[in-house]
mmCIF file of C-alpha atoms in Angstrom:
data_model
loop_
_atom_site.group_PDB
_atom_site.id
_atom_site.type_symbol
_atom_site.label_atom_id
_atom_site.label_comp_id
_atom_site.label_asym_id
_atom_site.label_seq_id
_atom_site.Cartn_x
_atom_site.Cartn_y
_atom_site.Cartn_z
ATOM 1 C CA MET Z 28 0.000 0.000 0.000
ATOM 2 C CA SER Z 29 1.172 3.561 -0.534
ATOM 3 C CA LYS Z 30 2.164 5.607 2.505
ATOM 4 C CA HIS Z 31 -1.030 7.665 2.605
ATOM 5 C CA GLU Z 32 -2.993 4.437 3.014
ATOM 6 C CA VAL Z 33 -0.991 3.537 6.128
ATOM 7 C CA VAL Z 34 -2.857 4.847 9.184
ATOM 8 C CA ILE Z 35 -0.655 5.681 12.172
ATOM 9 C CA GLY Z 36 -2.571 6.016 15.419
ATOM 10 C CA PHE Z 37 -1.297 8.213 18.263
ATOM 11 C CA LEU Z 38 -2.750 7.705 21.740
ATOM 12 C CA GLU Z 39 -1.771 10.976 23.412
ATOM 13 C CA ASP Z 40 -3.681 13.376 25.701
ATOM 14 C CA ASP Z 41 -1.311 16.343 25.201
ATOM 15 C CA ALA Z 42 -2.849 18.309 22.333
ATOM 16 C CA ASP Z 43 0.358 20.138 21.382
ATOM 17 C CA GLN Z 44 2.362 16.921 21.244
ATOM 18 C CA ALA Z 45 -0.383 15.185 19.252
ATOM 19 C CA ASP Z 46 -0.556 18.054 16.740
ATOM 20 C CA LEU Z 47 3.221 18.154 16.268
ATOM 21 C CA VAL Z 48 3.670 14.421 15.706
ATOM 22 C CA SER Z 49 0.599 14.317 13.456
ATOM 23 C CA LEU Z 50 2.159 17.060 11.326
ATOM 24 C CA TRP Z 51 5.391 15.058 11.027
ATOM 25 C CA LEU Z 52 3.467 11.956 10.013
ATOM 26 C CA GLU Z 53 1.410 13.844 7.426
ATOM 27 C CA ARG Z 54 4.532 15.410 5.904
ATOM 28 C CA ALA Z 55 6.092 11.946 5.728
ATOM 29 C CA GLY Z 56 3.060 10.768 3.743
ATOM 30 C CA TYR Z 57 1.194 8.799 6.414
ATOM 31 C CA THR Z 58 -2.386 9.306 7.586
ATOM 32 C CA PRO Z 59 -2.396 10.119 11.331
ATOM 33 C CA ARG Z 60 -5.285 9.393 13.663
ATOM 34 C CA VAL Z 61 -5.227 10.807 17.207
ATOM 35 C CA PHE Z 62 -6.917 9.287 20.262
ATOM 36 C CA ARG Z 63 -7.074 11.410 23.435
ATOM 37 C CA SER Z 64 -7.725 8.633 25.949
ATOM 38 C CA ALA Z 65 -7.670 4.874 26.328
ATOM 39 C CA ASN Z 66 -11.453 4.863 26.429
ATOM 40 C CA GLU Z 67 -11.659 6.753 23.137
ATOM 41 C CA PHE Z 68 -9.173 4.331 21.576
ATOM 42 C CA ARG Z 69 -11.292 1.326 22.623
ATOM 43 C CA ARG Z 70 -14.569 3.011 21.687
ATOM 44 C CA ARG Z 71 -13.324 3.910 18.214
ATOM 45 C CA LEU Z 72 -11.848 0.411 17.805
ATOM 46 C CA GLY Z 73 -8.430 1.950 17.310
ATOM 47 C CA ASN Z 74 -6.647 -1.395 17.178
ATOM 48 C CA GLU Z 75 -8.778 -2.329 14.158
ATOM 49 C CA ALA Z 76 -8.563 1.006 12.350
ATOM 50 C CA VAL Z 77 -4.812 1.724 12.463
ATOM 51 C CA ASP Z 78 -1.753 -0.019 11.043
ATOM 52 C CA LEU Z 79 0.616 1.061 13.818
ATOM 53 C CA LEU Z 80 0.091 2.759 17.181
ATOM 54 C CA LEU Z 81 2.283 5.349 18.898
ATOM 55 C CA LEU Z 82 1.444 4.964 22.581
ATOM 56 C CA ASP Z 83 2.000 7.344 25.494
ATOM 57 C CA TRP Z 84 2.597 5.733 28.882
ATOM 58 C CA MET Z 85 0.788 8.268 31.065
ATOM 59 C CA LEU Z 86 -2.848 8.693 30.034
ATOM 60 C CA PRO Z 87 -5.779 10.270 31.906
ATOM 61 C CA ASP Z 88 -7.739 7.023 32.279
ATOM 62 C CA ALA Z 89 -5.156 4.227 32.024
ATOM 63 C CA THR Z 90 -1.480 3.508 31.572
ATOM 64 C CA GLY Z 91 0.184 2.661 28.309
ATOM 65 C CA LEU Z 92 0.887 -0.781 29.735
ATOM 66 C CA ASP Z 93 -2.858 -1.260 30.340
ATOM 67 C CA VAL Z 94 -3.620 -0.351 26.722
ATOM 68 C CA LEU Z 95 -0.856 -2.596 25.411
ATOM 69 C CA ALA Z 96 -2.125 -5.536 27.481
ATOM 70 C CA TRP Z 97 -5.627 -4.969 26.088
ATOM 71 C CA ILE Z 98 -4.283 -4.912 22.524
ATOM 72 C CA ARG Z 99 -2.178 -8.043 22.958
ATOM 73 C CA SER Z 100 -5.180 -9.951 24.344
ATOM 74 C CA SER Z 101 -7.539 -8.709 21.617
ATOM 75 C CA ALA Z 102 -8.395 -10.249 18.275
ATOM 76 C CA ASN Z 103 -5.848 -7.890 16.661
ATOM 77 C CA ALA Z 104 -2.999 -8.810 18.985
ATOM 78 C CA GLU Z 105 -0.372 -8.347 16.257
ATOM 79 C CA LEU Z 106 -0.866 -4.574 15.951
ATOM 80 C CA PRO Z 107 2.593 -2.897 15.947
ATOM 81 C CA VAL Z 108 3.036 -0.585 18.961
ATOM 82 C CA ILE Z 109 5.771 1.973 19.644
ATOM 83 C CA PHE Z 110 5.896 3.636 23.056
ATOM 84 C CA LEU Z 111 6.340 7.407 22.801
ATOM 85 C CA THR Z 112 6.715 8.613 26.372
ATOM 86 C CA ALA Z 113 8.624 10.864 28.770
ATOM 87 C CA ARG Z 114 9.452 7.892 31.014
ATOM 88 C CA SER Z 115 13.155 7.482 30.422
ATOM 89 C CA LEU Z 116 14.442 5.086 33.085
ATOM 90 C CA ASP Z 117 16.098 1.931 31.793
ATOM 91 C CA GLU Z 118 13.629 -0.158 33.768
ATOM 92 C CA ASP Z 119 10.717 1.595 32.033
ATOM 93 C CA VAL Z 120 12.186 0.924 28.583
ATOM 94 C CA VAL Z 121 12.756 -2.736 29.458
ATOM 95 C CA LYS Z 122 9.253 -3.090 30.895
ATOM 96 C CA GLY Z 123 7.678 -1.508 27.828
ATOM 97 C CA LEU Z 124 9.505 -3.836 25.455
ATOM 98 C CA GLU Z 125 9.019 -6.946 27.586
ATOM 99 C CA SER Z 126 5.284 -6.191 27.781
ATOM 100 C CA GLY Z 127 5.000 -6.419 24.009
ATOM 101 C CA GLY Z 128 6.066 -3.055 22.639
ATOM 102 C CA ASP Z 129 7.827 -3.163 19.275
ATOM 103 C CA ASP Z 130 9.993 -0.126 20.028
ATOM 104 C CA TYR Z 131 10.423 2.628 22.606
ATOM 105 C CA VAL Z 132 11.012 6.343 21.931
ATOM 106 C CA ILE Z 133 11.651 8.860 24.709
ATOM 107 C CA LYS Z 134 10.119 12.348 24.591
ATOM 108 C CA PRO Z 135 10.886 14.839 23.271
ATOM 109 C CA PRO Z 136 11.214 12.839 20.063
ATOM 110 C CA LYS Z 137 13.475 13.806 17.183
ATOM 111 C CA GLN Z 138 11.497 13.981 13.949
ATOM 112 C CA ALA Z 139 13.883 12.034 11.717
ATOM 113 C CA GLU Z 140 14.516 9.335 14.319
ATOM 114 C CA LEU Z 141 10.827 8.825 15.101
ATOM 115 C CA LEU Z 142 9.899 8.513 11.427
ATOM 116 C CA ALA Z 143 12.790 6.104 10.852
ATOM 117 C CA ARG Z 144 11.614 3.919 13.738
ATOM 118 C CA VAL Z 145 8.034 3.943 12.434
ATOM 119 C CA ALA Z 146 9.252 2.861 8.993
ATOM 120 C CA ALA Z 147 11.493 0.165 10.497
ATOM 121 C CA VAL Z 148 8.688 -1.360 12.585
ATOM 122 C CA LEU Z 149 6.337 -1.330 9.595
ATOM 123 C CA ARG Z 150 8.960 -3.136 7.510
ATOM 124 C CA ARG Z 151 9.511 -5.748 10.208
ATOM 125 C CA ARG Z 152 5.764 -6.329 10.406
ATOM 126 C CA GLY Z 153 5.500 -6.750 6.633
ATOM 127 C CA VAL Z 154 3.594 -3.545 5.851
ATOM 128 C CA ASP Z 155 4.455 -2.424 2.313
ATOM 129 C CA THR Z 156 4.756 1.368 2.065
ATOM 130 C CA GLU Z 157 6.463 1.494 -1.326
ATOM 131 C CA GLY Z 158 3.244 1.537 -3.307
ATOM 132 C CA SER Z 159 3.721 -1.803 -5.092
ATOM 133 C CA ALA Z 160 1.710 -2.176 -8.287
ATOM 134 C CA GLU Z 161 0.373 -5.607 -7.346
ATOM 135 C CA LEU Z 162 -0.565 -7.886 -4.482
ATOM 136 C CA ALA Z 163 -0.013 -11.631 -4.516
ATOM 137 C CA LEU Z 164 -1.763 -14.025 -2.140
ATOM 138 C CA PRO Z 165 -1.639 -17.201 -4.250
ATOM 139 C CA PRO Z 166 -3.752 -18.159 -6.075
ATOM 140 C CA TYR Z 167 -5.066 -14.563 -5.891
ATOM 141 C CA HIS Z 168 -3.342 -11.816 -7.871
ATOM 142 C CA VAL Z 169 -4.364 -8.166 -7.570
ATOM 143 C CA ASP Z 170 -3.273 -5.698 -10.254
ATOM 144 C CA LEU Z 171 -3.571 -2.312 -8.561
ATOM 145 C CA GLN Z 172 -2.905 -0.265 -11.689
ATOM 146 C CA ARG Z 173 -5.435 -2.021 -13.913
ATOM 147 C CA ARG Z 174 -7.743 -2.568 -10.909
ATOM 148 C CA ARG Z 175 -8.262 -6.265 -11.586
ATOM 149 C CA VAL Z 176 -8.317 -9.414 -9.461
ATOM 150 C CA ALA Z 177 -7.571 -12.895 -10.788
ATOM 151 C CA ILE Z 178 -7.737 -16.360 -9.259
ATOM 152 C CA GLY Z 179 -5.089 -18.609 -10.764
ATOM 153 C CA GLY Z 180 -5.054 -16.446 -13.890
ATOM 154 C CA ARG Z 181 -8.862 -16.354 -14.151
ATOM 155 C CA GLU Z 182 -9.984 -12.725 -13.996
ATOM 156 C CA ILE Z 183 -12.984 -11.933 -11.775
ATOM 157 C CA GLU Z 184 -15.293 -9.070 -12.680
ATOM 158 C CA LEU Z 185 -15.709 -6.668 -9.777
ATOM 159 C CA THR Z 186 -17.331 -3.275 -9.365
ATOM 160 C CA GLN Z 187 -15.106 -0.374 -8.312
ATOM 161 C CA ARG Z 188 -16.398 -0.594 -4.737
ATOM 162 C CA GLU Z 189 -15.836 -4.345 -4.612
ATOM 163 C CA PHE Z 190 -12.285 -3.886 -5.862
ATOM 164 C CA ASP Z 191 -11.562 -1.243 -3.208
ATOM 165 C CA LEU Z 192 -13.030 -3.523 -0.548
ATOM 166 C CA ALA Z 193 -11.016 -6.519 -1.767
ATOM 167 C CA THR Z 194 -7.705 -4.630 -1.793
ATOM 168 C CA TYR Z 195 -8.345 -3.190 1.678
ATOM 169 C CA LEU Z 196 -8.971 -6.689 3.057
ATOM 170 C CA PHE Z 197 -6.101 -8.341 1.172
ATOM 171 C CA ARG Z 198 -3.661 -5.744 2.477
ATOM 172 C CA ARG Z 199 -4.781 -6.460 6.020
ATOM 173 C CA GLN Z 200 -5.028 -10.222 5.752
ATOM 174 C CA GLY Z 201 -4.900 -11.929 9.126
ATOM 175 C CA ARG Z 202 -6.264 -8.856 10.926
ATOM 176 C CA ILE Z 203 -9.805 -8.119 11.992
ATOM 177 C CA VAL Z 204 -11.243 -5.106 10.175
ATOM 178 C CA SER Z 205 -14.299 -3.527 11.767
ATOM 179 C CA ARG Z 206 -17.341 -2.397 9.821
ATOM 180 C CA ASP Z 207 -16.660 1.142 11.026
ATOM 181 C CA ALA Z 208 -13.134 1.007 9.583
ATOM 182 C CA LEU Z 209 -14.501 -0.235 6.257
ATOM 183 C CA LEU Z 210 -17.082 2.538 6.129
ATOM 184 C CA GLU Z 211 -14.465 5.197 6.851
ATOM 185 C CA ASN Z 212 -11.706 3.867 4.601
ATOM 186 C CA VAL Z 213 -13.539 2.203 1.685
ATOM 187 C CA TRP Z 214 -16.784 4.177 1.564
ATOM 188 C CA ASN Z 215 -15.389 7.422 3.045
ATOM 189 C CA MET Z 216 -18.507 7.608 5.146
ATOM 190 C CA SER Z 217 -19.173 8.256 8.808
ATOM 191 C CA ALA Z 218 -19.152 5.182 10.999
ATOM 192 C CA GLN Z 219 -22.592 6.311 12.214
ATOM 193 C CA VAL Z 220 -24.166 5.129 8.963
ATOM 194 C CA SER Z 221 -25.902 1.735 8.922
ATOM 195 C CA THR Z 222 -23.465 -1.132 8.406
ATOM 196 C CA ARG Z 223 -25.918 -3.179 6.338
ATOM 197 C CA THR Z 224 -24.313 -1.952 3.127
ATOM 198 C CA VAL Z 225 -20.927 -3.297 4.347
ATOM 199 C CA ASP Z 226 -22.373 -6.710 5.124
ATOM 200 C CA THR Z 227 -24.062 -6.870 1.724
ATOM 201 C CA HIS Z 228 -20.876 -6.015 -0.159
ATOM 202 C CA VAL Z 229 -18.748 -8.417 1.893
ATOM 203 C CA SER Z 230 -21.192 -11.249 1.253
ATOM 204 C CA ARG Z 231 -21.166 -10.539 -2.487
ATOM 205 C CA LEU Z 232 -17.372 -10.291 -2.546
ATOM 206 C CA ARG Z 233 -16.990 -13.582 -0.698
ATOM 207 C CA LYS Z 234 -19.044 -15.326 -3.376
ATOM 208 C CA LYS Z 235 -17.337 -13.669 -6.342
ATOM 209 C CA LEU Z 236 -13.816 -14.335 -5.088
ATOM 210 C CA GLU Z 237 -14.722 -17.770 -3.716
ATOM 211 C CA LEU Z 238 -13.349 -16.885 -0.280
ATOM 212 C CA GLY Z 239 -14.960 -19.768 1.513
ATOM 213 C CA GLY Z 240 -11.744 -21.718 1.898
ATOM 214 C CA GLU Z 241 -11.747 -23.561 -1.431
ATOM 215 C CA HIS Z 242 -8.660 -21.637 -2.605
ATOM 216 C CA GLY Z 243 -6.852 -21.592 0.730
ATOM 217 C CA TRP Z 244 -8.301 -18.279 1.935
ATOM 218 C CA ARG Z 245 -11.418 -17.615 3.982
ATOM 219 C CA LEU Z 246 -13.276 -14.333 4.608
ATOM 220 C CA THR Z 247 -15.196 -14.713 7.848
ATOM 221 C CA ALA Z 248 -17.334 -12.564 10.109
ATOM 222 C CA VAL Z 249 -16.008 -12.133 13.648
ATOM 223 C CA TYR Z 250 -18.882 -11.692 16.088
ATOM 224 C CA GLN Z 251 -19.204 -8.096 17.371
ATOM 225 C CA HIS Z 252 -15.942 -7.100 15.657
ATOM 226 C CA GLY Z 253 -16.050 -7.182 11.864
ATOM 227 C CA TYR Z 254 -14.369 -9.349 9.242
ATOM 228 C CA ARG Z 255 -11.087 -11.167 8.839
ATOM 229 C CA LEU Z 256 -9.439 -12.545 5.699
ATOM 230 C CA GLU Z 257 -7.184 -15.447 6.699
ATOM 231 C CA GLN Z 258 -5.660 -18.608 5.388
ATOM 232 C CA ALA Z 259 -8.020 -21.560 5.612
#
């Protein structure tokens, strides 16, 4: 996926810090999404709507360790997390990493270093930010330039919306994607809109792309969460 399609979440209650880091991320080509509290992050299903999370340790309603524990025990436990915090003791750094953090950055962050660490963690987690022209999940092949999907060389006719939905799910294979995230990122609509249209399109896409497990991939509904494309 291209950089602007990579959503970087920032769980930070300091407005000035959130604005500054968001500006850096935008200038680097990413799409930032700020959460002001742990409750807001959970309510907005942040672990399903972002591709990487920058996490402050000291929050108004929880600690960063609390949030990280919640993420690691959730259905999207593999979400990359980088601590971005003023806690600078060696024991804090060790605790943050041992608790499941992918990296640890001490405030005040340096712009170039922070962006380099974000890019490094994304690479390690297999997130493509170079804007590749195709996706390959054999036997599926997605041509992003011609906007076509084929199964073992057999091209499948999709509408524009179905293609956008398919590429969004393929790029996040193995992760749960909420209906709200699909509405915001595929339909560019408010998450307050009825999700029936999402369910209808997902059902149609599952049939067209034969994602019932017959080709090694299965698109399933996850109760009270959303959908997940995974290997059968």
